[in-house]
Amino acid sequence: MTSHGATQNGKLVVVGSLAIDTIETQGNRAAGVLGGAATYFAVAASFFAPVQIVGVVGDDFPQDELDWFRSRGIDLSGLEVRAGKTMRWTGRYHEDMNVRDTLSFEANVFDGYLPTLPAAYCDAPFVFLANIAPALQARVLDQMRAPRLVGADTMNFYIEGARADLERLLRRVPLLIINDEEARLLSGERNMVRAARKVLELGPTSLMIKRGEYGVLFFSGNSVFSAPAYPLEEVFDPTGAGDTFAGGVMGYLAATGDVSPAGIRKAIVYGSVVASFTVEAFSLDRLRTLTRDDIERRYRQFVSLTSFDVADASA
Ligand code: AMP
């Protein structure tokens, strides 16, 4: 174990956005804070496994955040720093925090960016294609030699704006991790079970659907698994919950190498645990002080939250 709790098993490559966010909730606002799908994912996964980031930031990206990533064992040799501005996103949450509006989005240095992976990344057994244009996700996948497990996420912006690229990508992605609205948009179905069936026809063999406070549904072949969300009294900022869920799932799978159905179920609970911490504060702030012990404690609470007597149930 290293000091931050990650084991040195299978490496995990992630490509996706690194951004500066401005977030508005009904009562609070945080401007110019750390964001981006790859950022949330990498920090969450680094509690479990060594992570290698692919992406680009501008020369305005805070040096102390890069130092923080390195201190967590995150490999930044695939991160380009280009002259210009880092990606920027502003979002506002409704009173119902499952609903949010994008107020502004600037791709900035991601415009025209073509990722080239360092040689040391290409043999990684696990790869996650976090939110970014599907053509960029595909370019990263092209450079991986023979990954054991490829996971991916996408969002409304790309489902609506880059559908053809996305459909081409999905034929190469065994594990898709998206939220309920994205599953609806991708499939044209409201019902989650029907939506899942249609999404699985697009290529992935397994699908995790994140449903915010309602938890996660996992579909693979004929099996379905359901995990609740950890019941929290207050959700402060849901930004990045989905990315940290995916980071927990993939980080745990990379650390254990166990991609059996039982291993995946445990990974889903670890992902749910990390996501439940993320939403307790703005941006990645809660993850800055989180420890592996905190994660294990809440994992055990999750187990007792969902255990019931099978004998009683069948009586
Ligand atoms: P999530 O809450 O999991 O949907 O992720 C939020 C993160 O996605 C924020 O930190 C944003 O910086 C980032 N983001 C917003 N729009 C985009 C986009 N079009 N492409 C990639 N990342 C984005």
Short mmCIF file of C-alpha atoms and ligand atoms in Angstrom, two decimals:
data_model
loop_
_atom_site.label_atom_id
_atom_site.label_comp_id
_atom_site.label_asym_id
_atom_site.label_seq_id
_atom_site.Cartn_x
_atom_site.Cartn_y
_atom_site.Cartn_z
CA MET A 1 0.00 0.00 0.00
CA THR A 2 1.20 3.51 -0.71
CA SER A 3 0.49 6.33 1.73
CA HIS A 4 -2.79 7.29 0.08
CA GLY A 5 -4.08 3.74 0.06
CA ALA A 6 -3.72 2.66 -3.59
CA THR A 7 -2.28 -0.78 -4.25
CA GLN A 8 0.20 -1.21 -7.10
CA ASN A 9 -1.85 -3.61 -9.21
CA GLY A 10 -3.25 -3.00 -12.69
CA LYS A 11 -2.71 0.46 -14.06
CA LEU A 12 -5.64 2.55 -15.15
CA VAL A 13 -5.55 5.09 -17.98
CA VAL A 14 -8.19 7.84 -18.14
CA VAL A 15 -8.87 10.42 -20.82
CA GLY A 16 -11.42 13.18 -20.32
CA SER A 17 -11.93 16.81 -19.48
CA LEU A 18 -9.87 18.81 -17.00
CA ALA A 19 -11.68 22.05 -16.34
CA ILE A 20 -12.19 25.14 -14.28
CA ASP A 21 -15.82 25.19 -13.12
CA THR A 22 -18.24 27.72 -11.74
CA ILE A 23 -21.05 26.03 -9.82
CA GLU A 24 -24.29 27.55 -8.56
CA THR A 25 -26.64 25.76 -6.23
CA GLN A 26 -29.81 27.28 -4.77
CA GLY A 27 -27.93 28.72 -1.81
CA ASN A 28 -24.25 28.79 -2.77
CA ARG A 29 -21.82 29.62 -5.56
CA ALA A 30 -18.21 28.59 -6.19
CA ALA A 31 -16.33 30.33 -9.02
CA GLY A 32 -13.13 29.16 -10.68
CA VAL A 33 -12.90 25.81 -8.90
CA LEU A 34 -11.28 22.58 -10.01
CA GLY A 35 -13.48 20.44 -12.26
CA GLY A 36 -13.53 18.14 -15.25
CA ALA A 37 -14.57 14.53 -15.72
CA ALA A 38 -11.00 13.12 -15.83
CA THR A 39 -10.09 15.15 -12.75
CA TYR A 40 -12.89 13.72 -10.61
CA PHE A 41 -12.36 10.24 -12.02
CA ALA A 42 -8.59 10.21 -11.48
CA VAL A 43 -8.71 11.44 -7.90
CA ALA A 44 -11.45 8.93 -6.99
CA ALA A 45 -9.62 6.03 -8.67
CA SER A 46 -6.32 6.97 -7.03
CA PHE A 47 -7.69 5.76 -3.68
CA PHE A 48 -7.44 2.26 -5.16
CA ALA A 49 -5.02 2.01 -8.09
CA PRO A 50 -2.29 3.91 -9.96
CA VAL A 51 -3.87 6.26 -12.50
CA GLN A 52 -2.42 7.72 -15.70
CA ILE A 53 -4.15 10.85 -17.05
CA VAL A 54 -4.48 11.81 -20.72
CA GLY A 55 -5.72 15.33 -21.42
CA VAL A 56 -4.82 18.97 -21.82
CA VAL A 57 -4.87 22.05 -19.62
CA GLY A 58 -4.01 25.67 -20.35
CA ASP A 59 -1.13 27.63 -18.85
CA ASP A 60 -3.64 29.11 -16.38
CA PHE A 61 -4.20 25.74 -14.66
CA PRO A 62 -3.08 26.00 -11.02
CA GLN A 63 0.32 24.43 -10.38
CA ASP A 64 -0.69 23.42 -6.85
CA GLU A 65 -3.52 21.27 -8.26
CA LEU A 66 -1.00 19.47 -10.53
CA ASP A 67 1.19 18.95 -7.45
CA TRP A 68 -1.81 17.56 -5.59
CA PHE A 69 -2.49 15.03 -8.41
CA ARG A 70 1.17 13.94 -8.33
CA SER A 71 1.07 13.58 -4.54
CA ARG A 72 -1.83 11.13 -5.03
CA GLY A 73 0.29 8.97 -7.32
CA ILE A 74 -1.45 10.18 -10.49
CA ASP A 75 0.86 10.02 -13.52
CA LEU A 76 0.71 13.28 -15.50
CA SER A 77 3.17 12.39 -18.27
CA GLY A 78 0.20 12.16 -20.69
CA LEU A 79 -1.12 15.58 -19.67
CA GLU A 80 -0.27 18.37 -22.09
CA VAL A 81 0.02 21.95 -20.92
CA ARG A 82 -0.76 24.24 -23.89
CA ALA A 83 -0.60 28.01 -24.17
CA GLY A 84 -4.15 29.28 -23.67
CA LYS A 85 -7.09 28.78 -21.35
CA THR A 86 -8.18 25.59 -19.63
CA MET A 87 -11.68 24.27 -20.46
CA ARG A 88 -14.35 26.22 -18.58
CA TRP A 89 -17.84 25.16 -17.56
CA THR A 90 -20.57 26.92 -15.58
CA GLY A 91 -23.54 24.97 -14.26
CA ARG A 92 -26.57 25.85 -12.14
CA TYR A 93 -28.59 23.35 -10.11
CA HIS A 94 -32.33 23.53 -9.65
CA GLU A 95 -33.95 22.96 -6.27
CA ASP A 96 -34.28 19.35 -7.44
CA MET A 97 -30.55 18.71 -7.66
CA ASN A 98 -31.02 15.96 -10.23
CA VAL A 99 -31.69 18.80 -12.68
CA ARG A 100 -29.02 21.28 -13.78
CA ASP A 101 -28.49 23.75 -16.61
CA THR A 102 -25.22 24.41 -18.38
CA LEU A 103 -24.90 28.20 -18.39
CA SER A 104 -21.67 28.29 -20.37
CA PHE A 105 -19.11 25.92 -21.84
CA GLU A 106 -15.77 26.78 -23.46
CA ALA A 107 -13.61 23.91 -24.77
CA ASN A 108 -10.59 26.31 -25.03
CA VAL A 109 -7.34 24.25 -25.23
CA PHE A 110 -9.38 21.09 -25.96
CA ASP A 111 -10.20 22.63 -29.38
CA GLY A 112 -7.93 20.90 -31.89
CA TYR A 113 -6.27 18.78 -29.19
CA LEU A 114 -5.12 15.34 -30.40
CA PRO A 115 -3.98 13.06 -27.56
CA THR A 116 -0.77 11.09 -28.01
CA LEU A 117 -0.13 8.55 -25.28
CA PRO A 118 3.28 8.12 -23.64
CA ALA A 119 4.64 4.62 -24.36
CA ALA A 120 4.30 3.76 -20.65
CA TYR A 121 0.49 4.15 -20.87
CA CYS A 122 -0.18 1.87 -23.85
CA ASP A 123 0.06 -1.43 -21.96
CA ALA A 124 -2.30 -0.48 -19.14
CA PRO A 125 -4.88 -3.25 -18.59
CA PHE A 126 -7.70 -0.86 -17.66
CA VAL A 127 -8.82 2.23 -19.55
CA PHE A 128 -11.66 4.66 -18.96
CA LEU A 129 -12.91 7.11 -21.57
CA ALA A 130 -14.44 9.84 -19.40
CA ASN A 131 -16.48 12.70 -20.82
CA ILE A 132 -14.92 14.36 -23.83
CA ALA A 133 -15.62 14.27 -27.59
CA PRO A 134 -16.08 10.64 -28.71
CA ALA A 135 -13.51 11.13 -31.51
CA LEU A 136 -10.89 11.90 -28.83
CA GLN A 137 -12.01 8.93 -26.74
CA ALA A 138 -11.57 6.72 -29.85
CA ARG A 139 -8.12 8.14 -30.53
CA VAL A 140 -6.98 7.12 -27.06
CA LEU A 141 -8.45 3.64 -27.47
CA ASP A 142 -6.62 3.29 -30.82
CA GLN A 143 -3.32 3.70 -28.98
CA MET A 144 -3.97 1.11 -26.25
CA ARG A 145 -2.40 -2.27 -26.99
CA ALA A 146 -4.70 -4.88 -25.47
CA PRO A 147 -6.67 -3.53 -22.50
CA ARG A 148 -8.49 -6.08 -20.33
CA LEU A 149 -11.40 -3.75 -19.67
CA VAL A 150 -12.53 -0.61 -21.49
CA GLY A 151 -15.12 1.58 -19.80
CA ALA A 152 -16.65 4.81 -21.07
CA ASP A 153 -19.00 7.63 -20.18
CA THR A 154 -20.72 10.20 -22.37
CA MET A 155 -23.19 13.07 -21.95
CA ASN A 156 -26.08 14.90 -23.62
CA PHE A 157 -23.68 17.33 -25.32
CA TYR A 158 -22.11 14.47 -27.32
CA ILE A 159 -25.21 12.26 -27.65
CA GLU A 160 -26.89 15.17 -29.42
CA GLY A 161 -23.85 16.79 -31.04
CA ALA A 162 -21.63 13.86 -32.10
CA ARG A 163 -24.02 10.93 -32.40
CA ALA A 164 -22.28 9.18 -35.34
CA ASP A 165 -18.84 9.30 -33.65
CA LEU A 166 -20.41 8.09 -30.42
CA GLU A 167 -22.15 5.12 -32.06
CA ARG A 168 -18.86 4.12 -33.73
CA LEU A 169 -17.12 4.31 -30.34
CA LEU A 170 -19.80 2.33 -28.49
CA ARG A 171 -19.18 -0.70 -30.71
CA ARG A 172 -15.69 -0.84 -29.10
CA VAL A 173 -16.72 -0.22 -25.46
CA PRO A 174 -17.66 -3.27 -23.31
CA LEU A 175 -18.68 -1.25 -20.23
CA LEU A 176 -20.72 1.95 -20.51
CA ILE A 177 -21.34 4.06 -17.37
CA ILE A 178 -23.96 6.79 -17.94
CA ASN A 179 -26.77 8.47 -16.02
CA ASP A 180 -30.50 7.91 -16.44
CA GLU A 181 -31.10 11.00 -18.58
CA GLU A 182 -28.28 9.99 -20.91
CA ALA A 183 -29.69 6.45 -21.15
CA ARG A 184 -33.06 7.95 -22.12
CA LEU A 185 -31.52 10.28 -24.69
CA LEU A 186 -29.37 7.55 -26.20
CA SER A 187 -32.19 5.00 -26.43
CA GLY A 188 -35.31 7.12 -26.91
CA GLU A 189 -36.94 5.06 -24.11
CA ARG A 190 -38.18 6.42 -20.76
CA ASN A 191 -38.33 3.09 -18.93
CA MET A 192 -34.87 2.18 -17.61
CA VAL A 193 -35.07 -1.53 -18.40
CA ARG A 194 -36.14 -0.90 -22.00
CA ALA A 195 -33.57 1.90 -22.30
CA ALA A 196 -30.85 -0.48 -21.06
CA ARG A 197 -31.82 -3.14 -23.59
CA LYS A 198 -31.58 -0.63 -26.43
CA VAL A 199 -28.27 0.82 -25.24
CA LEU A 200 -26.82 -2.70 -25.03
CA GLU A 201 -27.81 -3.20 -28.69
CA LEU A 202 -25.39 -0.38 -29.57
CA GLY A 203 -22.33 -2.43 -28.57
CA PRO A 204 -21.56 -2.48 -24.83
CA THR A 205 -22.00 -5.86 -23.11
CA SER A 206 -22.45 -4.24 -19.69
CA LEU A 207 -24.15 -1.04 -18.63
CA MET A 208 -24.21 0.90 -15.37
CA ILE A 209 -26.96 3.51 -15.12
CA LYS A 210 -26.41 6.16 -12.41
CA ARG A 211 -29.65 7.50 -10.99
CA GLY A 212 -28.45 10.14 -8.53
CA GLU A 213 -30.14 9.79 -5.17
CA TYR A 214 -31.86 6.59 -6.41
CA GLY A 215 -28.62 4.64 -6.80
CA VAL A 216 -27.29 2.53 -9.65
CA LEU A 217 -28.64 -0.17 -11.94
CA PHE A 218 -26.22 -2.62 -13.55
CA PHE A 219 -27.22 -4.66 -16.60
CA SER A 220 -25.08 -7.43 -18.05
CA GLY A 221 -26.43 -10.31 -20.14
CA ASN A 222 -29.60 -11.42 -18.37
CA SER A 223 -28.56 -10.22 -14.92
CA VAL A 224 -29.55 -7.00 -13.19
CA PHE A 225 -28.01 -5.62 -10.00
CA SER A 226 -29.29 -2.64 -8.04
CA ALA A 227 -27.37 -0.61 -5.46
CA PRO A 228 -28.89 2.25 -3.49
CA ALA A 229 -27.27 5.63 -3.04
CA TYR A 230 -25.96 6.29 0.46
CA PRO A 231 -28.75 8.22 2.24
CA LEU A 232 -27.38 11.71 2.94
CA GLU A 233 -29.21 14.44 4.82
CA GLU A 234 -27.75 17.13 2.57
CA VAL A 235 -26.34 17.04 -0.95
CA PHE A 236 -24.18 20.13 -1.21
CA ASP A 237 -22.90 19.87 -4.82
CA PRO A 238 -23.63 16.87 -7.05
CA THR A 239 -21.03 17.89 -9.67
CA GLY A 240 -18.67 15.03 -10.45
CA ALA A 241 -20.68 12.41 -8.56
CA GLY A 242 -20.95 10.35 -11.74
CA ASP A 243 -17.25 10.68 -12.55
CA THR A 244 -16.17 9.76 -9.05
CA PHE A 245 -18.57 6.79 -9.11
CA ALA A 246 -16.86 5.59 -12.30
CA GLY A 247 -13.43 6.29 -10.76
CA GLY A 248 -14.27 4.18 -7.71
CA VAL A 249 -15.62 1.34 -9.86
CA MET A 250 -12.71 1.24 -12.30
CA GLY A 251 -10.10 1.91 -9.60
CA TYR A 252 -11.38 -0.98 -7.51
CA LEU A 253 -11.50 -3.31 -10.54
CA ALA A 254 -7.97 -2.30 -11.56
CA ALA A 255 -6.68 -2.85 -8.01
CA THR A 256 -8.22 -6.29 -7.56
CA GLY A 257 -8.18 -7.49 -11.17
CA ASP A 258 -11.46 -9.23 -10.29
CA VAL A 259 -13.95 -8.54 -13.08
CA SER A 260 -16.22 -11.46 -12.11
CA PRO A 261 -19.90 -10.61 -11.45
CA ALA A 262 -19.21 -10.61 -7.68
CA GLY A 263 -16.15 -8.40 -8.13
CA ILE A 264 -18.13 -5.93 -10.23
CA ARG A 265 -20.88 -5.73 -7.57
CA LYS A 266 -18.31 -4.82 -4.93
CA ALA A 267 -16.78 -2.26 -7.30
CA ILE A 268 -20.23 -0.68 -7.76
CA VAL A 269 -20.59 -0.28 -4.00
CA TYR A 270 -17.09 1.26 -3.72
CA GLY A 271 -18.00 3.65 -6.55
CA SER A 272 -21.22 4.60 -4.75
CA VAL A 273 -19.30 5.20 -1.53
CA VAL A 274 -16.77 7.56 -3.15
CA ALA A 275 -19.56 9.42 -4.99
CA SER A 276 -21.45 9.87 -1.71
CA PHE A 277 -18.46 11.73 -0.26
CA THR A 278 -17.96 13.90 -3.36
CA VAL A 279 -21.40 15.51 -3.06
CA GLU A 280 -20.79 16.61 0.54
CA ALA A 281 -18.77 19.69 -0.55
CA PHE A 282 -18.11 21.88 -3.59
CA SER A 283 -15.86 20.68 -6.40
CA LEU A 284 -13.32 18.04 -5.30
CA ASP A 285 -13.00 19.54 -1.83
CA ARG A 286 -14.29 16.55 0.15
CA LEU A 287 -11.85 14.26 -1.69
CA ARG A 288 -8.92 16.37 -0.50
CA THR A 289 -9.33 15.15 3.08
CA LEU A 290 -10.93 11.75 2.43
CA THR A 291 -8.98 8.67 3.54
CA ARG A 292 -9.16 5.02 2.55
CA ASP A 293 -10.34 4.32 6.12
CA ASP A 294 -13.32 6.68 5.62
CA ILE A 295 -14.15 4.74 2.45
CA GLU A 296 -13.94 1.36 4.21
CA ARG A 297 -16.12 2.58 7.08
CA ARG A 298 -18.86 3.77 4.76
CA TYR A 299 -18.52 0.58 2.68
CA ARG A 300 -19.41 -1.41 5.81
CA GLN A 301 -22.36 0.90 6.47
CA PHE A 302 -23.49 0.21 2.90
CA VAL A 303 -23.36 -3.51 3.52
CA SER A 304 -25.58 -3.23 6.59
CA LEU A 305 -27.86 -0.77 4.76
CA THR A 306 -28.66 -3.37 2.12
CA SER A 307 -28.54 -6.67 4.02
CA PHE A 308 -31.73 -8.44 5.03
CA ASP A 309 -32.64 -11.94 6.06
CA VAL A 310 -33.12 -14.19 3.06
CA ALA A 311 -34.76 -16.88 5.22
CA ASP A 312 -37.36 -14.37 6.49
CA ALA A 313 -38.02 -13.14 2.97
CA SER A 314 -38.84 -16.59 1.67
CA ALA A 315 -41.02 -17.53 4.70
P1 AMP B 1 -20.75 15.34 -13.95
O1 AMP B 1 -21.31 16.12 -12.79
O2 AMP B 1 -20.33 13.96 -13.56
O3 AMP B 1 -21.62 15.38 -15.16
O4 AMP B 1 -19.38 16.05 -14.38
C1 AMP B 1 -19.21 17.40 -14.28
C2 AMP B 1 -17.89 17.80 -14.93
O5 AMP B 1 -18.00 17.68 -16.35
C3 AMP B 1 -17.63 19.26 -14.64
O6 AMP B 1 -16.54 19.37 -13.73
C4 AMP B 1 -17.36 19.89 -16.00
O7 AMP B 1 -16.13 20.59 -16.03
C5 AMP B 1 -17.30 18.73 -16.97
N1 AMP B 1 -17.97 19.04 -18.25
C6 AMP B 1 -19.04 19.85 -18.47
N2 AMP B 1 -19.37 19.89 -19.78
C7 AMP B 1 -18.48 19.09 -20.41
C8 AMP B 1 -18.29 18.68 -21.77
N3 AMP B 1 -19.08 19.11 -22.76
N4 AMP B 1 -17.28 17.81 -22.05
C9 AMP B 1 -16.51 17.33 -21.06
N5 AMP B 1 -16.64 17.65 -19.77
C10 AMP B 1 -17.60 18.52 -19.44
#
